[in-house]
Structure formats: C-alpha cells, structure tokens
Amino acid sequence: MNPLNNKIALITGASSGIGKACAAAFAAAGARVILSARRKNRLLELSADLKAKHGAETFIIELDVRDNKAVTLAFNRLPDEWQSIDVLVNNAGLSRGLDKLHEGSIEDWEEMIDTNVKGLLYVSRVVVPGMVARKSGTIVNIGSIAGHEVYPKGNVYCATKHAVDALTKGLRMDLVDTPIRVCTVDPGLVQTEFSEVRFRGDTERAKITYKGYKPLQPEDIADAVMFCASAPPHVQIAEVLILPTAQSSTTLVHKVL
Ligand code: NDP
Ligand code: 8X3
C-alpha cells in the first residue's frame, strides 16, 4: 500500500501549477488533501476533479497566506478529522517584475516578501506545532534554483528564495530531535502561470520564457515532492535541485529558436 494512503496533505497554492500537480499526486496516492489558495473557484473545480478521478477526499481553505490572522484562524479551526496534517507543502509563491533593484517597485517587493517568506512562516508556525505534538510529519518547502543563485534583475525574488533555503535549514536544525522531516524541492524553469504572474498578464512575454527548449512541467516537481513525502521514516531528502535538461544555471538555458 502507498505510504501516503489516508494521510493528510496540506498544499498551499493548490489552485495552479506546481501546487495543483502536487494535489493531484497526493490524491492519486490515496491521501486526503487540504487545498488552499485565494481563488476558491479553482479549488472547487480541482476538488471535483480529484473526487471524480481518484475518489479523493479534499477540504478547501480559501486563504491569502499573507494574512497571518486568517492563516492562524483557518488552521486552528480545522474540523477534527482534518487536524492531523501529515505533510505540509509550502508552495504558495510568486515573482513580480524583473527590474534593476534601484528601479524596482516597492509594492512588488512587498508582495514577494510577504508571500514567499512571511506566508511560508505563518503557515509553518501554525501547522508544525501539531506535527511536533504528534511526533510525525514531513514539511516540503518549494524553493527554487533562485535560492541557490542570483540572476540579473532577479534581486528580490532571489532574496526570498534564499530566505526559503535558510528557513528550511533552520527548521531542520530546530526539529532534529524529532521524527519530523524538513525537505526543500528547488526547481529551475517550470511551465506554469509563474511568468504570467511575474509579467502581470503579458502572455507573449511570459511565453518567451518557455520557448526553444523543453521546460519542466508541474508534474515533474510533484514527483520530487512525492519522493520526499513517501521516503521511509528514517530518510530525510534534505534538498532536491531539479532542472530542465536544457538548463544548467539560472542564466544558461540552451534554446533553439
Ligand atoms: P503559479 O502561478 O502557477 O502558482 C502559484 C500558486 O501560488 C497559485 O496557486 C496561487 O494561488 C498561489 N499563491 C500566490 N500568492 C498567494 C497568496 N498570497 N496566498 C495564497 N496562495 C497564493 O506558479 P508555480 O506553480 O510555478 O509556483 C509555485 C511555487 O513554485 C512558487 O513558490 C514559485 O516561487 C516556485 N517556483 C516556480 C518555478 C517556475 O519556474 N514556475 C521555479 C522555481 C520555483 P492564488 O492566486 O489562487 O492564491
Ligand atoms: C523560478 C525560477 O529562474 O525564473 O523560481 O527564477 S526562475
């Protein structure tokens, strides 16, 4: 039997891209899945789809991870049967803009820092204590190659993903005397809505990001998350850096246009 059968997985940012693919992968493995994001309609559609395809049980939480009060309330008020979260996938995140730092938008910076760093912290702060009390759990943070390297004009987004890397390492230290595992899955270029969000709906500019090579697909990242979550209890997959074959660094992508 799949080790994730009947386990509870919480996915933040389940309405799109990597989070949506993770939700589908956990559902296919027999897990019960808490789907969280701001766009409730998408979560409702996904929930119906997972029910039809996998008979999956899901629980929807419409949530902006930047709102600490709402985050705390949502997870403190979970129905009894959804409280014992086994796997937390901290995936909600975004980039805004691609600008030189001295020309950047402060609103963009705040949105990235509030979502990618503070949102991950808020969710972890309310979910991890339950794991500690139950002496069981796996946390998978979605970092990025941008948490390993900085690229031109990536300044603040890269800083947020370096922060995710530091928080993952720090949490792993803080939980070393518990059975809880802390993992990070760090993708390179994945074809999702990420670039549309970064370029605020400029579809043509977003498309160029994924042109001329085969980018990763959200399911490729979900596979890595499942690898972390379904490893035997004594195995902690600390870090997975996963790139398209045509990418060797943030700035070197072999494109045939
Ligand atoms: P998508 O834009 O497709 O998905 C982003 C998800 O995050 C959506 O479900 C969105 O839901 C959610 N989200 C964004 N802001 C918030 C918020 N304030 N509160 C709650 N949920 C939020 O992009 P990806 O799937 O690519 O991104 C997922 C993660 O992967 C991010 O952390 C990103 O940094 C990381 N990543 C992506 C890479 C890529 O190339 N695509 C590479 C490396 C890392 P909603 O808008 O409904 O709230
Ligand atoms: C997303 C990957 O290289 O676009 O984290 O920043 S990149």
Coordinates of C-alpha atoms and ligand atoms in Angstrom, one line a residue:
M1 CA 0.0 0.0 0.0
N2 CA 1.2 3.5 -0.7
P3 CA 2.7 5.0 2.5
L4 CA 0.6 8.2 1.8
N5 CA -2.7 6.3 1.7
N6 CA -5.1 8.0 4.1
K7 CA -2.5 10.6 5.2
I8 CA -3.5 14.3 5.3
A9 CA -1.5 16.6 2.9
L10 CA -1.9 20.3 3.0
I11 CA -0.9 22.1 -0.2
T12 CA -0.7 25.9 -0.2
G13 CA -1.1 27.5 -3.7
A14 CA -3.1 24.5 -4.9
S15 CA -5.1 26.5 -7.5
S16 CA -2.4 26.4 -10.2
G17 CA 0.9 25.0 -11.5
I18 CA 3.1 23.0 -9.1
G19 CA 0.6 23.1 -6.2
K20 CA -2.2 21.8 -8.3
A21 CA 0.0 19.0 -9.6
C22 CA 1.1 18.1 -6.0
A23 CA -2.6 17.9 -5.0
A24 CA -3.3 15.5 -7.9
A25 CA -0.3 13.4 -7.0
F26 CA -1.2 13.1 -3.3
A27 CA -4.8 12.3 -4.3
A28 CA -3.7 9.6 -6.7
A29 CA -1.6 8.1 -3.8
G30 CA -4.8 7.9 -1.7
A31 CA -4.0 10.8 0.6
R32 CA -6.7 13.2 1.9
V33 CA -5.8 16.7 0.6
I34 CA -6.3 20.2 2.1
L35 CA -6.4 22.5 -0.9
S36 CA -5.5 26.1 -0.1
A37 CA -5.2 29.3 -2.2
R38 CA -7.1 32.6 -2.8
R39 CA -9.0 31.5 -5.9
K40 CA -11.8 29.4 -4.4
N41 CA -13.5 28.6 -7.7
R42 CA -10.4 26.9 -9.0
L43 CA -10.1 24.9 -5.7
L44 CA -13.7 23.8 -6.1
E45 CA -13.1 22.7 -9.7
L46 CA -9.9 20.8 -8.6
S47 CA -11.7 19.2 -5.7
A48 CA -14.5 17.9 -8.0
D49 CA -11.8 16.7 -10.5
L50 CA -9.8 14.8 -7.8
K51 CA -13.0 13.2 -6.5
A52 CA -14.0 12.0 -10.0
K53 CA -10.5 10.7 -10.9
H54 CA -9.3 9.3 -7.6
G55 CA -12.3 9.3 -5.3
A56 CA -10.2 11.7 -3.2
E57 CA -11.4 13.4 -0.1
T58 CA -10.5 17.1 0.0
F59 CA -11.0 20.1 2.2
I60 CA -10.9 23.6 0.8
I61 CA -9.4 26.6 2.5
E62 CA -9.7 29.9 0.7
L63 CA -6.7 31.8 2.1
D64 CA -4.3 34.5 1.5
V65 CA -1.1 33.3 3.1
R66 CA 0.0 37.0 3.7
D67 CA -2.8 37.4 6.2
N68 CA -1.4 36.0 9.5
K69 CA -4.7 36.3 11.4
A70 CA -6.6 34.4 8.7
V71 CA -3.9 31.8 8.4
T72 CA -3.9 31.2 12.2
L73 CA -7.7 31.1 12.4
A74 CA -8.1 28.8 9.4
F75 CA -5.7 26.1 10.8
N76 CA -6.8 26.4 14.4
R77 CA -10.4 25.9 13.3
L78 CA -9.9 22.8 11.1
P79 CA -12.6 20.2 11.7
D80 CA -11.3 17.4 14.0
E81 CA -11.0 14.9 11.1
W82 CA -8.6 17.3 9.2
Q83 CA -6.4 18.4 12.1
S84 CA -3.6 15.8 11.9
I85 CA -1.7 17.1 9.0
D86 CA 1.0 14.7 7.9
V87 CA 2.5 16.5 5.0
L88 CA 2.8 20.3 4.6
V89 CA 3.8 21.5 1.1
N90 CA 4.7 25.2 1.4
N91 CA 4.3 26.0 -2.2
A92 CA 2.3 29.3 -2.5
G93 CA 4.6 31.9 -4.0
L94 CA 5.2 34.3 -6.8
S95 CA 7.5 36.7 -8.5
R96 CA 6.6 40.2 -9.6
G97 CA 8.6 42.1 -12.2
L98 CA 12.1 41.8 -13.5
D99 CA 13.8 45.1 -12.7
K100 CA 17.1 46.5 -11.6
L101 CA 16.8 46.9 -7.8
H102 CA 17.2 50.7 -7.9
E103 CA 14.3 50.9 -10.4
G104 CA 12.1 48.3 -8.8
S105 CA 8.6 48.7 -7.4
I106 CA 8.4 48.6 -3.6
E107 CA 4.8 47.1 -3.9
D108 CA 6.3 44.2 -5.9
W109 CA 9.0 43.7 -3.3
E110 CA 6.5 43.6 -0.5
E111 CA 4.2 41.2 -2.3
M112 CA 7.0 38.8 -2.9
I113 CA 8.5 39.0 0.6
D114 CA 5.0 38.8 2.2
T115 CA 4.0 35.8 0.2
N116 CA 7.2 33.8 -0.3
V117 CA 8.8 34.4 3.1
K118 CA 6.2 35.6 5.6
G119 CA 3.4 33.5 4.2
L120 CA 5.5 30.3 4.5
L121 CA 6.4 31.3 8.0
Y122 CA 2.8 32.0 9.1
V123 CA 1.6 28.6 7.8
S124 CA 4.6 26.7 9.3
R125 CA 4.1 28.5 12.6
V126 CA 0.5 27.2 13.0
V127 CA 0.9 23.7 11.4
V128 CA 4.3 22.5 12.7
P129 CA 3.5 22.5 16.4
G130 CA 0.8 19.8 15.7
M131 CA 3.4 17.7 14.0
V132 CA 5.7 18.1 16.9
A133 CA 3.0 17.1 19.4
R134 CA 2.1 14.1 17.2
K135 CA 5.8 13.2 16.7
S136 CA 5.2 12.8 13.0
G137 CA 5.2 14.9 9.8
T138 CA 7.0 16.0 6.7
I139 CA 7.4 19.5 5.5
V140 CA 8.3 20.2 1.9
N141 CA 9.2 23.7 1.0
I142 CA 9.2 24.8 -2.6
G143 CA 12.3 26.8 -3.0
S144 CA 14.0 27.5 -6.4
I145 CA 17.3 27.5 -8.2
A146 CA 16.9 31.2 -7.4
G147 CA 17.6 30.3 -3.8
H148 CA 21.0 28.9 -4.9
E149 CA 22.0 31.6 -7.4
V150 CA 21.1 35.2 -8.1
Y151 CA 20.4 36.3 -11.6
P152 CA 20.3 39.8 -13.1
K153 CA 17.2 41.8 -12.1
G154 CA 16.1 38.8 -10.0
N155 CA 17.3 40.6 -6.9
V156 CA 14.3 40.5 -4.5
Y157 CA 12.7 37.3 -5.8
C158 CA 16.1 35.6 -5.5
A159 CA 16.4 37.0 -1.9
T160 CA 13.0 35.5 -1.0
K161 CA 14.1 32.1 -2.3
H162 CA 17.4 32.4 -0.5
A163 CA 15.3 33.1 2.6
V164 CA 13.3 29.9 2.0
D165 CA 16.6 28.0 1.8
A166 CA 17.7 29.5 5.1
L167 CA 14.3 28.8 6.8
T168 CA 14.4 25.2 5.6
K169 CA 17.8 24.6 7.0
G170 CA 16.9 26.4 10.2
L171 CA 13.7 24.4 10.7
R172 CA 15.6 21.2 10.0
M173 CA 18.0 22.1 12.8
D174 CA 15.2 23.0 15.2
L175 CA 13.4 19.7 14.6
V176 CA 16.5 17.5 14.6
D177 CA 15.4 15.9 17.9
T178 CA 12.0 15.0 16.5
P179 CA 10.9 12.4 13.8
I180 CA 9.8 15.3 11.6
R181 CA 11.5 15.7 8.2
V182 CA 12.2 19.0 6.5
C183 CA 12.8 19.0 2.8
T184 CA 13.2 21.5 0.0
V185 CA 12.4 21.0 -3.6
D186 CA 14.1 23.6 -5.7
P187 CA 13.0 23.8 -9.4
G188 CA 14.5 25.6 -12.3
L189 CA 12.2 26.6 -15.1
V190 CA 8.7 25.1 -14.8
Q191 CA 6.0 25.9 -17.3
T192 CA 3.2 27.3 -15.1
E193 CA 1.4 30.6 -14.6
F194 CA 4.5 31.9 -12.8
S195 CA 5.7 34.1 -15.7
E196 CA 2.2 35.4 -16.5
V197 CA 2.1 36.5 -12.8
R198 CA 5.6 37.9 -13.0
F199 CA 4.8 39.9 -16.1
R200 CA 1.3 40.8 -14.9
G201 CA -0.6 39.0 -17.7
D202 CA 1.8 39.9 -20.6
T203 CA 1.2 36.5 -22.2
E204 CA 3.6 37.0 -25.1
R205 CA 6.5 37.9 -22.7
A206 CA 5.6 35.0 -20.5
K207 CA 5.6 32.5 -23.4
I208 CA 9.1 33.5 -24.4
T209 CA 10.4 32.2 -21.0
Y210 CA 9.5 28.6 -22.1
K211 CA 10.3 28.8 -25.8
G212 CA 13.0 26.9 -27.6
Y213 CA 13.6 24.1 -25.1
K214 CA 11.5 21.7 -23.1
P215 CA 10.8 23.2 -19.7
L216 CA 9.9 21.2 -16.7
Q217 CA 6.2 20.5 -16.2
P218 CA 4.4 20.9 -12.8
E219 CA 4.1 17.1 -12.6
D220 CA 7.9 16.7 -12.7
I221 CA 8.1 18.8 -9.5
A222 CA 5.2 16.9 -7.9
D223 CA 7.1 13.7 -8.5
A224 CA 10.0 15.1 -6.5
V225 CA 7.7 16.2 -3.7
M226 CA 6.2 12.7 -3.6
F227 CA 9.7 11.2 -3.4
C228 CA 10.3 13.4 -0.3
A229 CA 7.0 12.6 1.3
S230 CA 6.9 8.9 0.7
A231 CA 10.5 8.0 1.7
P232 CA 10.9 5.7 4.6
P233 CA 10.7 7.5 8.0
H234 CA 14.4 7.4 8.6
V235 CA 15.1 9.0 5.2
Q236 CA 15.1 12.8 5.0
I237 CA 15.5 14.1 1.5
A238 CA 17.1 17.4 2.5
E239 CA 17.2 19.1 -0.9
V240 CA 16.3 18.3 -4.5
L241 CA 17.5 20.7 -7.2
I242 CA 15.6 19.8 -10.4
L243 CA 16.3 21.5 -13.7
P244 CA 15.2 21.1 -17.3
T245 CA 17.9 19.2 -19.2
A246 CA 18.4 22.3 -21.3
Q247 CA 19.2 24.4 -18.2
S248 CA 22.5 24.4 -16.3
S249 CA 22.1 27.6 -14.3
T250 CA 19.7 30.5 -13.9
T251 CA 21.4 32.3 -16.8
L252 CA 22.4 29.4 -19.0
V253 CA 19.5 27.8 -20.9
H254 CA 20.1 26.1 -24.3
K255 CA 17.4 27.4 -26.6
V256 CA 16.8 26.5 -30.2
L257 CA 14.6 29.2 -31.6
Ligands
NDP1 P1 1.6 29.5 -10.4 O1 1.5 31.0 -10.6 O2 1.1 28.6 -11.4 O3 1.0 29.1 -8.9 C1 1.2 29.9 -7.8 C2 0.3 29.4 -6.7 O4 0.6 30.2 -5.5 C3 -1.2 29.7 -7.1 O5 -1.9 28.6 -6.7 C4 -1.5 30.9 -6.3 O6 -2.9 30.8 -5.9 C5 -0.7 30.7 -5.0 N1 -0.5 32.0 -4.3 C6 0.2 33.1 -4.8 N2 0.0 34.1 -3.9 C7 -0.7 33.6 -2.9 C8 -1.2 34.1 -1.6 N3 -0.9 35.4 -1.3 N4 -1.9 33.3 -0.8 C9 -2.2 32.1 -1.2 N5 -1.8 31.5 -2.3 C10 -1.0 32.3 -3.1 O7 3.2 29.3 -10.2 P2 4.1 28.0 -9.8 O8 3.2 26.8 -9.7 O9 5.2 28.0 -10.7 O10 4.6 28.5 -8.4 C11 4.6 27.6 -7.2 C12 5.9 27.8 -6.4 O11 7.0 27.3 -7.2 C13 6.2 29.2 -6.0 O12 6.7 29.3 -4.7 C14 7.3 29.6 -7.0 O13 8.2 30.6 -6.5 C15 8.0 28.3 -7.1 N6 8.9 28.1 -8.3 C16 8.4 28.2 -9.5 C17 9.2 28.0 -10.6 C18 8.7 28.1 -12.0 O14 9.6 28.2 -12.9 N7 7.5 28.1 -12.3 C19 10.6 27.6 -10.4 C20 11.0 27.5 -9.1 C21 10.2 27.7 -8.0 P3 -4.0 32.0 -5.9 O15 -3.5 33.0 -6.9 O16 -5.3 31.3 -6.2 O17 -3.9 32.5 -4.5
8X3_2 C1 11.6 30.4 -10.6 C2 12.7 30.0 -11.4 O1 14.7 31.1 -12.7 O2 12.5 32.0 -13.1 O3 11.9 30.3 -9.3 O4 13.6 32.4 -11.0 S1 13.4 31.5 -12.1

